[in-house]
Coordinates of C-alpha atoms in Angstrom, one line a residue:
M1 CA 41.5 20.6 67.9
K2 CA 43.1 17.5 66.2
Y3 CA 44.5 17.3 62.7
Y4 CA 44.7 14.1 60.8
S5 CA 47.1 13.4 57.9
K6 CA 47.0 10.6 55.3
T7 CA 49.2 7.5 55.3
P8 CA 51.7 7.1 52.5
E9 CA 49.4 4.5 50.8
E10 CA 46.4 7.0 51.0
W11 CA 48.5 9.8 49.5
K12 CA 49.6 7.5 46.7
K13 CA 46.0 6.5 46.0
Y14 CA 45.0 10.2 46.1
D15 CA 47.7 11.2 43.6
E16 CA 46.6 8.3 41.2
E17 CA 42.9 9.5 41.3
K18 CA 44.0 13.1 40.8
E19 CA 46.1 12.1 37.8
K20 CA 43.2 10.1 36.3
K21 CA 40.8 13.1 36.6
D22 CA 43.4 15.4 35.1
N23 CA 43.9 13.1 32.1
L24 CA 40.1 12.8 31.7
R25 CA 39.8 16.6 31.6
K26 CA 42.5 16.8 29.0
I27 CA 40.8 14.2 26.8
Q28 CA 37.4 16.0 27.1
K29 CA 39.1 19.4 26.2
R30 CA 40.8 17.7 23.2
R31 CA 37.5 16.3 22.0
Q32 CA 35.7 19.6 22.4
R33 CA 38.4 21.3 20.3
I34 CA 38.0 18.7 17.6
N35 CA 34.2 19.0 17.6
N36 CA 34.5 22.8 17.3
L37 CA 36.9 22.4 14.3
I38 CA 34.5 20.0 12.6
I39 CA 31.5 22.4 13.2
I40 CA 33.6 25.4 11.8
F41 CA 34.6 23.3 8.8
I42 CA 31.0 22.3 8.0
S43 CA 29.8 25.8 8.4
L44 CA 32.5 27.2 6.1
F45 CA 31.7 24.5 3.5
A46 CA 28.0 25.3 3.6
I47 CA 28.7 29.0 3.1
I48 CA 31.0 28.3 0.2
V49 CA 28.4 26.0 -1.4
I50 CA 25.7 28.7 -1.0
I51 CA 27.9 31.5 -2.4
S52 CA 29.1 29.3 -5.3
S53 CA 25.5 28.3 -6.1
K54 CA 24.7 31.9 -6.9
Y55 CA 27.4 31.9 -9.6
Y56 CA 27.4 28.3 -10.9
F57 CA 23.7 27.5 -10.4
P58 CA 21.7 30.6 -11.3
R59 CA 18.5 28.6 -12.0
Y60 CA 16.8 27.1 -9.0
N61 CA 15.9 23.6 -10.0
F62 CA 15.2 21.3 -7.0
G63 CA 12.5 18.8 -8.0
D64 CA 8.9 19.7 -7.2
S65 CA 9.6 22.2 -4.5
V66 CA 12.1 24.9 -3.5
I67 CA 12.5 27.6 -0.9
I68 CA 14.0 30.9 -1.9
N69 CA 14.2 33.8 0.6
S70 CA 11.7 32.1 2.9
I71 CA 9.2 31.7 0.1
S72 CA 8.3 28.0 -0.7
F73 CA 7.3 27.2 -4.3
S74 CA 5.8 23.8 -5.0
I75 CA 3.9 21.7 -7.5
L76 CA 1.0 20.0 -5.7
A77 CA -0.2 16.9 -7.5
S78 CA -0.8 13.2 -6.8
N79 CA 1.8 10.7 -7.9
K80 CA -0.8 8.5 -9.5
Y81 CA -4.2 9.1 -11.1
T82 CA -6.7 6.5 -12.3
F83 CA -9.0 6.9 -15.2
P84 CA -11.3 8.9 -15.3
D85 CA -9.7 11.2 -12.6
N86 CA -9.3 14.9 -13.1
L87 CA -5.7 16.2 -13.0
E88 CA -5.8 18.1 -9.8
I89 CA -2.6 20.1 -10.2
T90 CA -1.6 23.4 -8.6
V91 CA 1.5 25.5 -8.4
N92 CA 1.6 27.2 -4.9
M93 CA 3.7 29.6 -3.0
F94 CA 3.9 29.8 0.8
N95 CA 5.5 32.4 3.0
T96 CA 7.5 30.5 5.7
G97 CA 8.8 33.7 7.2
S98 CA 7.5 36.2 9.8
T99 CA 7.3 39.3 7.5
V100 CA 5.2 40.4 4.6
K101 CA 6.9 39.5 1.3
D102 CA 6.5 41.5 -2.0
I103 CA 6.2 38.9 -4.8
K104 CA 6.7 39.6 -8.5
I105 CA 6.3 36.7 -10.9
D106 CA 6.6 36.9 -14.7
S107 CA 7.2 34.7 -17.7
F108 CA 5.1 31.9 -16.2
K109 CA 5.0 28.6 -18.1
F110 CA 3.2 25.4 -17.2
I111 CA 3.8 22.3 -19.4
I112 CA 2.8 18.7 -19.3
Y113 CA 4.9 16.3 -21.3
K114 CA 3.8 12.8 -22.3
M115 CA 6.7 10.3 -21.9
T116 CA 7.1 7.6 -24.6
N117 CA 10.2 5.3 -25.0
S118 CA 12.6 7.8 -23.4
A119 CA 11.2 10.6 -25.6
S120 CA 8.7 13.3 -24.7
T121 CA 6.0 15.2 -26.5
T122 CA 4.1 18.3 -25.3
F123 CA 0.7 17.2 -24.1
Y124 CA -0.5 20.6 -22.6
K125 CA 1.0 24.0 -22.4
F126 CA 0.0 27.3 -20.7
E127 CA 2.0 30.6 -20.8
Y128 CA 1.4 33.9 -19.1
N129 CA 4.0 36.6 -19.7
N130 CA 2.6 39.5 -17.7
I131 CA 3.9 40.4 -14.3
I132 CA 1.9 39.2 -11.3
S133 CA 2.5 41.3 -8.1
Y134 CA 1.3 40.1 -4.8
K135 CA 1.9 40.8 -1.1
L136 CA 2.2 37.5 0.7
Q137 CA 1.4 37.6 4.5
P138 CA 3.5 35.7 7.0
L139 CA 2.5 32.0 6.8
G140 CA 0.3 32.9 3.9
N141 CA -0.5 30.6 1.0
K142 CA -1.4 31.5 -2.6
K143 CA -2.1 29.5 -5.7
I144 CA 0.0 30.7 -8.6
F145 CA -1.7 28.3 -11.0
D146 CA -4.7 25.9 -10.8
L147 CA -5.1 23.6 -13.8
N148 CA -8.6 22.7 -12.9
S149 CA -9.7 26.4 -13.0
I150 CA -7.9 27.2 -16.2
N151 CA -8.5 24.0 -18.2
P152 CA -9.9 20.9 -16.5
I153 CA -8.3 17.8 -17.9
S154 CA -9.4 14.2 -17.4
K155 CA -9.6 10.8 -19.1
I156 CA -6.1 11.2 -20.6
P157 CA -4.1 8.4 -22.2
N158 CA -2.4 5.8 -20.1
G159 CA 1.2 6.4 -19.3
N160 CA 3.8 8.6 -17.5
Y161 CA 3.8 12.4 -17.7
I162 CA 6.2 15.1 -16.5
I163 CA 4.8 18.3 -15.1
E164 CA 7.1 21.3 -15.5
T165 CA 6.7 24.9 -14.5
Q166 CA 9.1 27.8 -15.1
F167 CA 8.9 31.4 -14.0
N168 CA 10.8 34.3 -12.7
Y169 CA 10.4 35.3 -9.0
N170 CA 11.8 38.7 -8.2
G171 CA 14.3 38.3 -11.0
K172 CA 15.3 34.7 -10.1
K173 CA 14.6 31.9 -12.5
I174 CA 12.6 29.0 -10.9
K175 CA 12.1 25.6 -12.5
L176 CA 10.1 22.8 -10.9
K177 CA 9.3 19.3 -12.1
K178 CA 7.2 16.4 -11.0
E179 CA 6.5 13.0 -12.6
I180 CA 3.1 11.5 -12.4
E181 CA 1.4 8.3 -13.7
Y182 CA -2.0 8.1 -15.3
I183 CA -3.3 4.6 -15.1
H184 CA -5.9 2.7 -17.2
T185 CA -6.5 -0.6 -15.4
I186 CA -8.9 -3.3 -14.1
K187 CA -9.5 -3.1 -10.4
Y188 CA -10.9 -5.7 -8.0
N189 CA -12.7 -5.3 -4.8
I190 CA -14.2 -7.8 -2.3
Y191 CA -16.8 -7.5 0.4
L192 CA -18.9 -9.8 2.7
D193 CA -22.6 -9.8 3.2
K194 CA -22.3 -9.9 7.0
A195 CA -20.0 -8.5 9.6
F196 CA -19.2 -12.0 11.0
Y197 CA -20.2 -15.6 10.6
L198 CA -20.9 -18.6 12.8
T199 CA -18.6 -21.7 12.6
N200 CA -21.4 -23.7 10.8
E201 CA -22.1 -21.0 8.2
Y202 CA -20.8 -20.5 4.7
P203 CA -19.4 -16.9 4.4
K204 CA -20.8 -15.2 1.3
L205 CA -18.1 -13.2 -0.5
Y206 CA -18.6 -10.9 -3.4
I207 CA -15.8 -10.2 -5.9
E208 CA -16.3 -7.0 -7.8
V209 CA -14.5 -6.1 -10.9
K210 CA -14.5 -2.6 -12.6
N211 CA -13.0 -1.4 -15.9
Y212 CA -11.1 1.9 -15.2
S213 CA -10.1 2.4 -18.8
A214 CA -11.3 4.1 -22.0
E215 CA -11.8 0.9 -23.9
T216 CA -14.1 -2.2 -23.6
K217 CA -12.0 -5.0 -22.0
N218 CA -12.4 -8.8 -22.1
V219 CA -11.4 -9.6 -18.6
N220 CA -10.4 -13.1 -17.4
I221 CA -11.6 -13.2 -13.7
I222 CA -9.1 -15.6 -12.3
G223 CA -7.1 -15.6 -9.0
K224 CA -7.1 -17.2 -5.6
L225 CA -8.5 -16.6 -2.2
K226 CA -6.1 -16.9 0.7
I227 CA -7.2 -16.9 4.3
F228 CA -4.5 -16.2 7.0
T229 CA -4.6 -16.4 10.7
K230 CA -3.5 -13.5 13.0
N231 CA 0.0 -15.0 13.0
R232 CA 0.1 -14.9 9.2
K233 CA -0.2 -18.6 8.8
L234 CA -2.1 -19.8 5.7
K235 CA -5.3 -21.3 6.9
K236 CA -7.0 -22.0 3.5
E237 CA -6.5 -21.3 -0.2
I238 CA -9.3 -21.4 -2.8
P239 CA -8.6 -21.1 -6.5
I240 CA -11.0 -18.8 -8.4
N241 CA -11.8 -19.1 -12.1
L242 CA -14.9 -17.3 -13.2
G243 CA -14.1 -17.1 -16.9
Y244 CA -14.1 -14.2 -19.2
T245 CA -16.5 -11.2 -19.2
L246 CA -16.8 -8.1 -21.3
L247 CA -16.6 -4.8 -19.4
K248 CA -17.4 -1.5 -21.0
T249 CA -15.7 1.7 -19.8
L250 CA -16.3 2.2 -16.1
E251 CA -18.7 -0.8 -16.0
T252 CA -18.8 -3.0 -12.8
K253 CA -19.8 -6.6 -12.4
S254 CA -20.1 -8.6 -9.2
Y255 CA -19.8 -12.3 -8.5
E256 CA -20.9 -14.3 -5.5
I257 CA -18.8 -17.0 -3.9
N258 CA -19.6 -19.2 -0.9
I259 CA -16.6 -20.0 1.3
P260 CA -16.6 -23.4 3.2
P261 CA -17.2 -23.1 7.0
I262 CA -14.1 -22.3 9.0
E263 CA -13.3 -22.6 12.7
K264 CA -13.6 -19.8 15.2
G265 CA -11.1 -17.0 14.8
I266 CA -10.3 -13.6 13.3
Y267 CA -8.7 -14.0 9.8
E268 CA -7.3 -11.9 7.0
L269 CA -9.0 -12.7 3.7
Y270 CA -7.2 -11.8 0.4
F271 CA -8.2 -12.1 -3.2
I272 CA -5.0 -12.2 -5.3
N273 CA -4.8 -11.7 -9.1
D274 CA -1.2 -12.4 -10.2
K275 CA -1.7 -11.1 -13.8
L276 CA -2.6 -7.6 -12.6
N277 CA -0.4 -7.8 -9.6
Q278 CA -3.3 -6.9 -7.3
A279 CA -4.3 -8.1 -3.9
V280 CA -7.4 -6.8 -2.0
Y281 CA -8.0 -7.6 1.7
I282 CA -10.9 -7.6 4.2
P283 CA -11.1 -9.1 7.8
L284 CA -13.1 -12.3 8.2
A285 CA -14.5 -12.8 11.7
I286 CA -15.8 -16.2 12.8
T287 CA -17.5 -17.0 16.1
D288 CA -19.5 -19.7 17.8
N289 CA -21.6 -17.3 19.9
V290 CA -23.8 -14.3 19.0
E291 CA -24.2 -11.6 21.7
K292 CA -27.8 -10.3 21.9
R293 CA -27.5 -8.3 25.1
L294 CA -25.9 -4.9 24.7
K295 CA -23.4 -4.8 27.5
N296 CA -19.8 -3.4 27.9
I297 CA -20.5 -1.1 25.0
N298 CA -21.6 2.5 24.5
L299 CA -22.6 4.8 21.6
S300 CA -20.8 7.8 20.2
V301 CA -21.5 10.5 17.6
D302 CA -19.0 12.4 15.6
T303 CA -20.6 15.7 14.7
Y304 CA -20.3 19.5 15.3
L305 CA -21.7 21.0 18.5
F306 CA -22.4 24.3 16.7
Y307 CA -23.9 24.8 13.2
P308 CA -24.4 28.0 11.3
I309 CA -28.1 28.4 10.3
N310 CA -29.1 26.8 7.0
H311 CA -26.1 24.5 7.0
L312 CA -26.5 20.7 6.4
F313 CA -26.3 18.4 9.4
E314 CA -23.7 15.6 9.2
G315 CA -22.6 13.0 11.6
Y316 CA -21.1 9.5 12.1
F317 CA -22.8 7.2 14.5
Y318 CA -20.8 4.4 16.3
I319 CA -21.0 1.5 18.7
N320 CA -17.9 1.3 20.9
N321 CA -16.5 -1.8 22.5
L322 CA -15.5 -1.0 26.1
N323 CA -13.7 -4.3 26.5
F324 CA -10.1 -3.8 25.5
K325 CA -9.3 -7.5 25.7
K326 CA -12.1 -9.2 23.8
E327 CA -14.0 -8.7 20.5
K328 CA -17.7 -8.2 20.3
F329 CA -20.1 -10.2 18.1
L330 CA -23.4 -8.3 18.4
E331 CA -26.8 -8.8 16.7
I332 CA -28.9 -5.7 16.8
E333 CA -32.6 -5.4 15.9
G334 CA -32.4 -1.8 14.7
Y335 CA -31.5 1.8 15.6
T336 CA -33.1 5.3 15.6
I337 CA -31.6 8.8 15.1
R338 CA -33.7 11.8 16.0
L339 CA -32.9 15.5 15.9
I340 CA -35.3 17.8 17.8
N341 CA -35.5 21.6 17.9
L342 CA -36.2 22.2 21.6
E343 CA -37.6 25.8 21.4
N344 CA -40.3 24.8 19.0
N345 CA -40.5 21.1 20.0
V346 CA -40.1 20.2 16.3
I347 CA -38.6 16.9 15.1
V348 CA -36.2 18.1 12.3
F349 CA -35.0 14.7 11.4
N350 CA -36.2 11.2 12.3
Y351 CA -34.6 8.0 11.0
E352 CA -35.7 4.5 12.0
N353 CA -34.0 1.3 10.9
D354 CA -35.6 -2.0 12.0
E355 CA -33.3 -4.3 10.0
K356 CA -31.6 -7.1 11.9
K357 CA -27.9 -6.6 11.6
R358 CA -24.7 -8.2 12.8
V359 CA -22.0 -5.9 14.2
Y360 CA -18.4 -7.0 14.8
I361 CA -16.2 -4.7 16.9
S362 CA -12.5 -5.4 17.7
A363 CA -11.2 -5.2 21.3
G364 CA -11.4 -1.6 22.4
G365 CA -12.5 -0.6 18.9
K366 CA -15.7 0.9 17.3
S367 CA -18.0 0.1 14.4
I368 CA -19.8 2.7 12.3
I369 CA -23.6 2.1 12.2
H370 CA -24.8 5.1 10.2
F371 CA -23.6 8.2 8.4
I372 CA -25.6 11.3 7.6
S373 CA -24.3 13.8 5.0
S374 CA -25.9 15.5 2.0
N375 CA -27.9 12.5 0.9
P376 CA -30.6 12.9 2.1
P377 CA -29.9 16.6 3.1
V378 CA -30.8 17.6 6.6
K379 CA -31.0 21.4 6.5
L380 CA -30.8 23.2 9.8
S381 CA -33.1 26.2 9.0
I382 CA -34.4 26.8 12.5
P383 CA -32.1 28.5 15.0
G384 CA -31.8 27.5 18.6
N385 CA -31.0 24.5 20.8
Y386 CA -31.3 21.0 19.6
K387 CA -31.3 17.5 21.1
L388 CA -29.7 14.7 19.1
I389 CA -30.8 11.2 20.2
F390 CA -29.1 8.0 19.0
A391 CA -30.5 4.6 20.2
V392 CA -29.7 1.0 19.4
K393 CA -31.9 -1.9 20.3
S394 CA -31.5 -5.7 20.5
N395 CA -33.9 -8.5 21.5
E396 CA -32.9 -8.0 25.1
N397 CA -32.3 -4.3 25.8
T398 CA -31.8 -0.8 24.3
I399 CA -29.0 1.7 24.8
E400 CA -29.2 5.4 24.1
R401 CA -26.9 8.4 23.6
S402 CA -28.1 12.0 23.5
M403 CA -26.2 15.3 23.0
D404 CA -26.9 19.0 22.8
L405 CA -26.3 21.0 19.6
Y406 CA -26.8 24.7 18.8
V407 CA -27.8 26.3 15.5
G408 CA -27.1 30.0 15.2
I409 CA -26.2 32.8 12.9
S410 CA -22.5 33.0 12.2
K411 CA -20.8 36.4 11.9

């Protein structure tokens, strides 16, 4: 057996490498000690703050929500309401823990203040001094107060309001606040009469204005249309001045505008009103070719597969673009929706639409064709198996989608 030793140069290199590794280990240990000291310091600081808060901050006041002993209390309300909206406001508690909690709430107050020039006046007040006892299950949620159930409030004056609630929870004082805004305003909306247009057509735009206030308003309908390319370059700007019009409370008026022809492309169309600081947007699709053959598309339906008996049927009906690189500019001649009870061979619902319609679908996207909800109601009063058939036709072909549903008795 032979043994090999290192040359002096190799031993020197070995010693240098060993020294580097030893120094690196020392640096890492030093960093670890520093990190541990930082963690210990932060933990001690947090404990001191928590302990001190019990003595120096006996009232829990942390905005519109707070968690005490794994129970979350919160004011649930929108930040903004528009006339004539109801004030949908609730005070809720939620058990974030894994055990049942015994809850006792007393001295409950709910107040809405109206803010005016840095001062406040009481707009609404509710008090309940009796003790409320409740066992809150793990991950359970319970409404402590529901304004809509106690006293529905709507159509209130324009301005800023502060919601405040105070109560005792198991002997601890809780105070929550939330600021909301109730707006009286004029709102604009825009829409087109077709899903897309040809390069030689004048797109027809409707500007809709509505008075969301308690008073009749004399509105100056003025602004500008701006058409941008996909790259946010301004393609066209059109000044709009339709004069003054009187609008009663919640009254709507609509105005028609023809936009000059524009070259092929997908654009963003904005109506901007600087006075009200409003901008509303819709896409504007322009093409030089209409597709009348239904290809590279399919149909889909968004609905439940199981319905309890006597419930209303509801569903969304779509055309889907299977091409993920190119938009679709379709012209359909109509569509049908049919719901059949198979056991009795009974047509429960039959809808036919023979209206010619343009359908624009973005690359890989979908476009809604029809929606069924409570108007008109489709009541599923016959139990059993159903067949839902959705078909779309063009001048050249028809495509169809069918799916099975079941209506039964829920337990």
